mmCIF file of C-alpha atoms and ligand atoms in Angstrom:
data_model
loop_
_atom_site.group_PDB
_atom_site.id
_atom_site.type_symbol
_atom_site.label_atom_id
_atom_site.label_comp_id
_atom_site.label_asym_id
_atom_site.label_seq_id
_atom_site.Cartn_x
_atom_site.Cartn_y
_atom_site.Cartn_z
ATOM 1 C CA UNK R 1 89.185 12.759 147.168
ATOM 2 C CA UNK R 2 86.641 15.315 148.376
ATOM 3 C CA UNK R 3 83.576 16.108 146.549
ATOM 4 C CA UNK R 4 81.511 19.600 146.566
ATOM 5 C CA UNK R 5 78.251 20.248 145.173
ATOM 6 C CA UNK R 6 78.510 23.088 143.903
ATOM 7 C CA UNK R 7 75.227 24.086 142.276
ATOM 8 C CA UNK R 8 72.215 22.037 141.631
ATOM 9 C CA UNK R 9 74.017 19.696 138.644
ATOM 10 C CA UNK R 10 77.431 20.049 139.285
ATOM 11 C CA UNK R 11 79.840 18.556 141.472
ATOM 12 C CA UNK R 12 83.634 19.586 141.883
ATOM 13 C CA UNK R 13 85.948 16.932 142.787
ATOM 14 C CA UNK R 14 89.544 17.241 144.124
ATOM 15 C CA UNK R 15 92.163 14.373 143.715
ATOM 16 C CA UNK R 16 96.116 14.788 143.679
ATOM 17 C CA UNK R 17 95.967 18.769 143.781
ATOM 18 C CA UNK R 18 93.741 18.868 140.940
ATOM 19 C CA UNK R 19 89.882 19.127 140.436
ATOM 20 C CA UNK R 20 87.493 17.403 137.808
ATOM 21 C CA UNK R 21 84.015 18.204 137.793
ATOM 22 C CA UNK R 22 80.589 16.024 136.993
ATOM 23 C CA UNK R 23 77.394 17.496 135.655
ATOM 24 C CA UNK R 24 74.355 15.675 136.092
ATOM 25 C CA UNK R 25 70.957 15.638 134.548
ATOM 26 C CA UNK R 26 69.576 12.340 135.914
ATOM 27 C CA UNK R 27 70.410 10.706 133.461
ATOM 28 C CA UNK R 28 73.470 10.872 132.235
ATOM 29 C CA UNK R 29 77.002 12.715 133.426
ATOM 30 C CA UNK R 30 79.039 14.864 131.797
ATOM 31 C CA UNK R 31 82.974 14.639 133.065
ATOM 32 C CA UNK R 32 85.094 17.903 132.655
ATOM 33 C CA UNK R 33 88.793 17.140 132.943
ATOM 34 C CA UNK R 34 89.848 13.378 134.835
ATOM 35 C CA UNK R 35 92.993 13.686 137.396
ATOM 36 C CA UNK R 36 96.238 12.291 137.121
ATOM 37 C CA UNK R 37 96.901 8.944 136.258
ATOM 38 C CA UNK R 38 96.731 8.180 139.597
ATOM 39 C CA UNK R 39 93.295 9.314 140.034
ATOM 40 C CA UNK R 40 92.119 7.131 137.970
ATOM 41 C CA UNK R 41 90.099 5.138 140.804
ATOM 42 C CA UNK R 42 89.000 8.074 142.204
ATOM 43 C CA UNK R 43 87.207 9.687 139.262
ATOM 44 C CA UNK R 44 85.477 6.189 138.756
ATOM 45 C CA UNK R 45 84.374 6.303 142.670
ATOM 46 C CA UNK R 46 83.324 9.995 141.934
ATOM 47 C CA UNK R 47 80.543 9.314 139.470
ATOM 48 C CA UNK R 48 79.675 6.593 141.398
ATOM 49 C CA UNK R 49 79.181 8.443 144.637
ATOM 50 C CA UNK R 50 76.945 10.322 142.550
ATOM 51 C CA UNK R 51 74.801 7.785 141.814
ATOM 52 C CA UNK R 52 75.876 7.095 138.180
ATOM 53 C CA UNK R 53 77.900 4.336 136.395
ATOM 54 C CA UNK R 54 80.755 4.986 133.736
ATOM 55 C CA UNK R 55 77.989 3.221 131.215
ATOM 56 C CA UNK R 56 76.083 7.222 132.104
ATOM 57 C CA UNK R 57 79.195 9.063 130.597
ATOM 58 C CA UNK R 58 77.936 10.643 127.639
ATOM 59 C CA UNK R 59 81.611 12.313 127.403
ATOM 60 C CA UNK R 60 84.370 13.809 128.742
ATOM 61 C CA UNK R 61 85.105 17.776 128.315
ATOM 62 C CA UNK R 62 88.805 18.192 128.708
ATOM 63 C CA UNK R 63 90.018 21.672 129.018
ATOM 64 C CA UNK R 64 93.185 20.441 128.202
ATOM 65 C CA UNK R 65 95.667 17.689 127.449
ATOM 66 C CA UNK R 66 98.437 17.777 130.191
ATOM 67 C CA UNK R 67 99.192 14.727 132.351
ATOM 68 C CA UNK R 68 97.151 15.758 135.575
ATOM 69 C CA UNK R 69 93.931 16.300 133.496
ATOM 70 C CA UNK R 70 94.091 13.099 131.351
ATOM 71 C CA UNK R 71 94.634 10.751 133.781
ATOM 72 C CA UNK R 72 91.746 8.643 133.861
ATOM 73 C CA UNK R 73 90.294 9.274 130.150
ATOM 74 C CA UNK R 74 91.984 5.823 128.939
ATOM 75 C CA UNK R 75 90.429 3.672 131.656
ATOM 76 C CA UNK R 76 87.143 5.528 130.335
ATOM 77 C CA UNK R 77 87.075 5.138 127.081
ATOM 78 C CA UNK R 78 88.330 1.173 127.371
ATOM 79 C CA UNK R 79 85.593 0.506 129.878
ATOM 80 C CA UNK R 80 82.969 2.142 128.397
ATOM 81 C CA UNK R 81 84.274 3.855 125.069
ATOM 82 C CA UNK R 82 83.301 7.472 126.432
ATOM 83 C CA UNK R 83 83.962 10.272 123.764
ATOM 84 C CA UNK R 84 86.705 12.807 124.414
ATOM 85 C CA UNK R 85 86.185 16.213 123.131
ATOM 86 C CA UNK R 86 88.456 19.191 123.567
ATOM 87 C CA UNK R 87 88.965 22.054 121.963
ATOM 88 C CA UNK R 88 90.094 21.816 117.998
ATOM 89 C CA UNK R 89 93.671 22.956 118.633
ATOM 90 C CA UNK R 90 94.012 20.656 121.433
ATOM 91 C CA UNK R 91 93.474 18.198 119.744
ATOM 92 C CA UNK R 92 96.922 17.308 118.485
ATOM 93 C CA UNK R 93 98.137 18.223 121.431
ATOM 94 C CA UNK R 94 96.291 15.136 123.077
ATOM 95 C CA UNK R 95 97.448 12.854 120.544
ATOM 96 C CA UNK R 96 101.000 14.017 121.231
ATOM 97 C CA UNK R 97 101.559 15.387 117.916
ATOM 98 C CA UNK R 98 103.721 18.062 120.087
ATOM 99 C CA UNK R 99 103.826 18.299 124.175
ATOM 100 C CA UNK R 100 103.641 21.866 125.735
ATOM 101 C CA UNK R 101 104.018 21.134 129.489
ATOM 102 C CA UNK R 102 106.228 21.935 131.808
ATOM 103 C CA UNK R 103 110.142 19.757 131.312
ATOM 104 C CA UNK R 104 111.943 17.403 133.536
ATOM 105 C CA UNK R 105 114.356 19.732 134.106
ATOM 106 C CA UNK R 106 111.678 22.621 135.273
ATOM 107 C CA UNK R 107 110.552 20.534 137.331
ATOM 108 C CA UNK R 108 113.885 19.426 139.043
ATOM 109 C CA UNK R 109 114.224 23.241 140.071
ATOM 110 C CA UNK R 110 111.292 23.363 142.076
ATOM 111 C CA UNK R 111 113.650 21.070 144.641
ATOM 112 C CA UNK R 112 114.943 24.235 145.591
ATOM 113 C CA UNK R 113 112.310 25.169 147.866
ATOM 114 C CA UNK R 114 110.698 22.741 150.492
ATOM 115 C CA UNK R 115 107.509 23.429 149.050
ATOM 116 C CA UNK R 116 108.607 22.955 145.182
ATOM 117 C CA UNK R 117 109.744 19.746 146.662
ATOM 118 C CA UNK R 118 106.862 18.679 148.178
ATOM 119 C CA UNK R 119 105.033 19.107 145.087
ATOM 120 C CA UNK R 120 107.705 17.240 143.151
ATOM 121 C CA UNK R 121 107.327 14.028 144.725
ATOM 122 C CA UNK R 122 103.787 14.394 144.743
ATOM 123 C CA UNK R 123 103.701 14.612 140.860
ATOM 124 C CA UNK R 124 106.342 11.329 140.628
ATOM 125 C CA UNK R 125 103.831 9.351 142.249
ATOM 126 C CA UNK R 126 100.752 10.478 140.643
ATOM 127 C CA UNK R 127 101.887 10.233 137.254
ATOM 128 C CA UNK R 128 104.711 7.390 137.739
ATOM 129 C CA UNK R 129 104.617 4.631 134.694
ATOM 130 C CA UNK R 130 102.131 6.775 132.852
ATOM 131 C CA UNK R 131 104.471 9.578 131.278
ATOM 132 C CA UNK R 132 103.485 8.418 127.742
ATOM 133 C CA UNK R 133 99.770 8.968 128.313
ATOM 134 C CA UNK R 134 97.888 10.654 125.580
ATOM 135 C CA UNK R 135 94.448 10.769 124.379
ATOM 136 C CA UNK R 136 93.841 9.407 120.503
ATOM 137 C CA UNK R 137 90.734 9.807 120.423
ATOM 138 C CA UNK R 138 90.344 13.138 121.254
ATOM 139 C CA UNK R 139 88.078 15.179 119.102
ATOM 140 C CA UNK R 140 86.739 18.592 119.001
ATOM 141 C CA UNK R 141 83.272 19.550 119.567
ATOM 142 C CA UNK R 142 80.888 21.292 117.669
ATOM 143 C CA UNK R 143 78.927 23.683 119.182
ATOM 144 C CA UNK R 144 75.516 21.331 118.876
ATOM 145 C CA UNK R 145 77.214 18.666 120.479
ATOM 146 C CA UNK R 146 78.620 20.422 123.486
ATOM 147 C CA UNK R 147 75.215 21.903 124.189
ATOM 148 C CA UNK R 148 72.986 19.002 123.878
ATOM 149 C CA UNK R 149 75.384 17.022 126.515
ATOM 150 C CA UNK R 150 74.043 16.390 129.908
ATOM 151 C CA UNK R 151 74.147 20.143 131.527
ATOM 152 C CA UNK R 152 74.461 21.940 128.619
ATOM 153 C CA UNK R 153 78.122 23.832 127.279
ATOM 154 C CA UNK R 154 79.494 26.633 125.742
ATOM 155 C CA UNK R 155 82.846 26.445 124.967
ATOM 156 C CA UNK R 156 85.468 29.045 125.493
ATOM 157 C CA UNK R 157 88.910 29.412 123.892
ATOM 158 C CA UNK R 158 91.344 30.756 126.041
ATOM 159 C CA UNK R 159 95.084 29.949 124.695
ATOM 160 C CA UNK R 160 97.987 30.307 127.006
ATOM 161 C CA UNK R 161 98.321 27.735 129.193
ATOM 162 C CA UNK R 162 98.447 25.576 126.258
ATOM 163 C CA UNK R 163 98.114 26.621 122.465
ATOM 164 C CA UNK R 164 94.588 24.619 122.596
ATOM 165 C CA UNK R 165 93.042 25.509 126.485
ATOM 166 C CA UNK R 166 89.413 25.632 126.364
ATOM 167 C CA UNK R 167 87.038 26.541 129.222
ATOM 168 C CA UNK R 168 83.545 25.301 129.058
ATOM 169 C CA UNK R 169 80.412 27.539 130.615
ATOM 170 C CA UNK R 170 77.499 26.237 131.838
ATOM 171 C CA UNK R 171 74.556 28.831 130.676
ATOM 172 C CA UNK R 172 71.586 26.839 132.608
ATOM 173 C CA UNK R 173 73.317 27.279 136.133
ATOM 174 C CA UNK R 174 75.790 30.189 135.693
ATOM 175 C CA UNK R 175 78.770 27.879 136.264
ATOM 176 C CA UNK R 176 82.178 28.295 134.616
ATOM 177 C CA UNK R 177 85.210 25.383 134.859
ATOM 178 C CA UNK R 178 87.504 27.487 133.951
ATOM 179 C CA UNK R 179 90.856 24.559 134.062
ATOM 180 C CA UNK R 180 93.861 26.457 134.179
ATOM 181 C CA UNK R 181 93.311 29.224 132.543
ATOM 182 C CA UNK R 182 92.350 30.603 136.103
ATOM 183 C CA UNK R 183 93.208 28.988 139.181
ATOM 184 C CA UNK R 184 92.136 29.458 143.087
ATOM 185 C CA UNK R 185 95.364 27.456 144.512
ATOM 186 C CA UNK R 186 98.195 25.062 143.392
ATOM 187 C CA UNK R 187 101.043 24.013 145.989
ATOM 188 C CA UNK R 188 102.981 25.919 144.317
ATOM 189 C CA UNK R 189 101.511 29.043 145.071
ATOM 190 C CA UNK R 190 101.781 31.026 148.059
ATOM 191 C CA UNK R 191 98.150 31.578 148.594
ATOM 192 C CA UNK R 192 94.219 30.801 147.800
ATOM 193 C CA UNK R 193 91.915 32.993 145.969
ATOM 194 C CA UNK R 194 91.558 33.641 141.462
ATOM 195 C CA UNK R 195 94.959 33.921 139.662
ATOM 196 C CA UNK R 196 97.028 32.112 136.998
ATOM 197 C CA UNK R 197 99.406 29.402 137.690
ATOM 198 C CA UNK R 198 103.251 29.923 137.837
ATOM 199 C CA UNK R 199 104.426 30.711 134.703
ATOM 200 C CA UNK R 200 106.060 27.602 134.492
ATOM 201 C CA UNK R 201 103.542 25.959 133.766
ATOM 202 C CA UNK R 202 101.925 28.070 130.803
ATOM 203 C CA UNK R 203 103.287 27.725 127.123
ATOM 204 C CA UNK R 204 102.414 31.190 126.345
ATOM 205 C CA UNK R 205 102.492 33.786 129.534
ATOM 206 C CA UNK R 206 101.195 36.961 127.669
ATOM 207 C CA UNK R 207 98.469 34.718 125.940
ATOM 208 C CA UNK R 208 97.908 33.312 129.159
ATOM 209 C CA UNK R 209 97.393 36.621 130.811
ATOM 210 C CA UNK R 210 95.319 38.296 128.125
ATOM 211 C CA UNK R 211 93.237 35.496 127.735
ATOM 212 C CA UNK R 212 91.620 35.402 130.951
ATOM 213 C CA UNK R 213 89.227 38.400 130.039
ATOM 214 C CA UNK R 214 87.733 35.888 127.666
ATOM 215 C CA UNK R 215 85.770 34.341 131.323
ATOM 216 C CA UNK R 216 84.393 37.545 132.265
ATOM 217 C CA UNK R 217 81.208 36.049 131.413
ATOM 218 C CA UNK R 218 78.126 38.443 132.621
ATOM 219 C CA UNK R 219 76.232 35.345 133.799
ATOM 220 C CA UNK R 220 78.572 33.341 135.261
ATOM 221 C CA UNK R 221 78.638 33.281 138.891
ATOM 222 C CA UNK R 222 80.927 30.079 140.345
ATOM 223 C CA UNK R 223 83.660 29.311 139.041
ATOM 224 C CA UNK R 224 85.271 26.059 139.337
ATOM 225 C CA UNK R 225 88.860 25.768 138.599
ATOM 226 C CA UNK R 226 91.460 23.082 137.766
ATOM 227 C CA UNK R 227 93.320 24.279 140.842
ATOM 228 C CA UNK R 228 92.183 25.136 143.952
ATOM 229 C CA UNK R 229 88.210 25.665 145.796
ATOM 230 C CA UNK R 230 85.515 26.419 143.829
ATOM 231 C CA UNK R 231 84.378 30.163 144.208
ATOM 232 C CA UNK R 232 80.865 31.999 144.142
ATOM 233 C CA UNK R 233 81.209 35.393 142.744
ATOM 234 C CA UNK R 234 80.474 37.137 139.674
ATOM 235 C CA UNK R 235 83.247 36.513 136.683
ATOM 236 C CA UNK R 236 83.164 39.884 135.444
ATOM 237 C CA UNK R 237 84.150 41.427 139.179
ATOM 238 C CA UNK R 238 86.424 38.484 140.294
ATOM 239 C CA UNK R 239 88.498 38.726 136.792
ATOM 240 C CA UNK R 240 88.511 42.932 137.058
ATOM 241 C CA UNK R 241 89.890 42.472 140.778
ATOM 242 C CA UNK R 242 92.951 40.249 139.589
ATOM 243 C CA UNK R 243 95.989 41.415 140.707
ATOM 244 C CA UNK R 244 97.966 41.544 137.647
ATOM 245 C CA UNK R 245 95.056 43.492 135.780
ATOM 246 C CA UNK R 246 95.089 46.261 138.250
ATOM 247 C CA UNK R 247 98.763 46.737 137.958
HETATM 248 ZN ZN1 ZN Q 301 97.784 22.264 132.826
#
């Protein structure tokens, strides 16, 4: 686990190639996505490190409901009954009223490469015994709620990924957590710096790719992803310098 201040209330955290992030406001936390399974320790130790307890949840954003974002949201909401919102079609999506995320047999032919590989066996242990995980209580925000939580939110739908991905902006300190809608890194990409994540991974590619454009927000300047290091830059110029959008 490494944690990364990354403006004066938030804090990026990375686990099993994946980030969550905490917002502070003294006195309570507000937890944007929660690891695999297997980070479940870790995001507990997180908030701690940052000199909170799980009783100074007041809830968990979740930009969406796949396995390496969920992971510790059950531990959460047993210990200290933390609310989960997420965005309105993500909803069922959390509850497990349908699953779009990537198959067993995708993921079998990423052994092809030494790096898909890698990757693979990483994933087995991070989400191993926990396959069936899934979020009931998973609600969607209102707009009131999400902006009177500690830090302050905006959400922002951005459908692709999954039918229901929702990126949250932070007005107070410019910051955007993007999830992965737009990623930095992921092992199984060749490189660092803002792009999307293999299409294998995203439900709907075209959606995906269009609905980036949606985080070209004029006062957002860092961007913290679900994948990969945290960047400072201006949305609006990082998103117009993507690759694929200058094609
Ligand atoms: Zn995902």
């Amino acid at each position: 686990m490494k944690i990364e201040q990354v403006s004066d209330s938030v804090h990026m955290v990375s686990g099993t190639n994946v980030n969550w992030a905490l917002v502070s406001d003294g006195s309570g936390v507000t937890v944007i996505d929660a690891g695999y399974p297997a980070d479940t320790a870790a995001v507990l130790d997180s908030v701690r490190r940052i000199g909170h307890t799980v009783g100074d949840i007041a809830a968990v954003l979740l930009t969406h409901a796949h396995l390496d974002h969920i992971g510790a949201i059950p531990t959460l909401v047993e210990q200290a009954n933390v609310v989960v919102y997420t965005g309105e079609l993500e909803v069922p999506h959390a509850k497990r009223e349908f699953l779009q995320q990537i198959t067993a047999p995708q993921m079998l032919r990423q052994l092809t490469t030494r790096r898909g590989t890698r990757w693979v066996m990483q994933t087995a242990r991070a989400v191993i015994g926990h396959i069936d995980m899934r979020v009931p209580t998973a609600q969607a925000a209102d707009p009131t709620a999400l902006a009177a939580l500690p830090g302050g939110f905006v959400a922002i739908s951005t459908p692709g990924h999954t039918d229901g991905h929702t990126a949250y902006f932070m007005p107070s300190e410019g910051v955007l957590f993007s999830g992965d809608a737009l990623v930095t890194g992921h092992p199984l990409l060749p490189g660092t710096g803002p792009q999307l994540l293999p299409k294998v991974f995203n439900h709907d590619q075209t959606r995906t790719q269009v609905g980036v454009q949606a985080l070209a927000i004029e006062q957002a300047h860092v961007l913290v992803p679900g994948h990969g290091p945290a960047i400072h830059q201006h949305l609006p110029t990082l998103i117009a310098e993507l690759p694929y959008l200058r094609e």
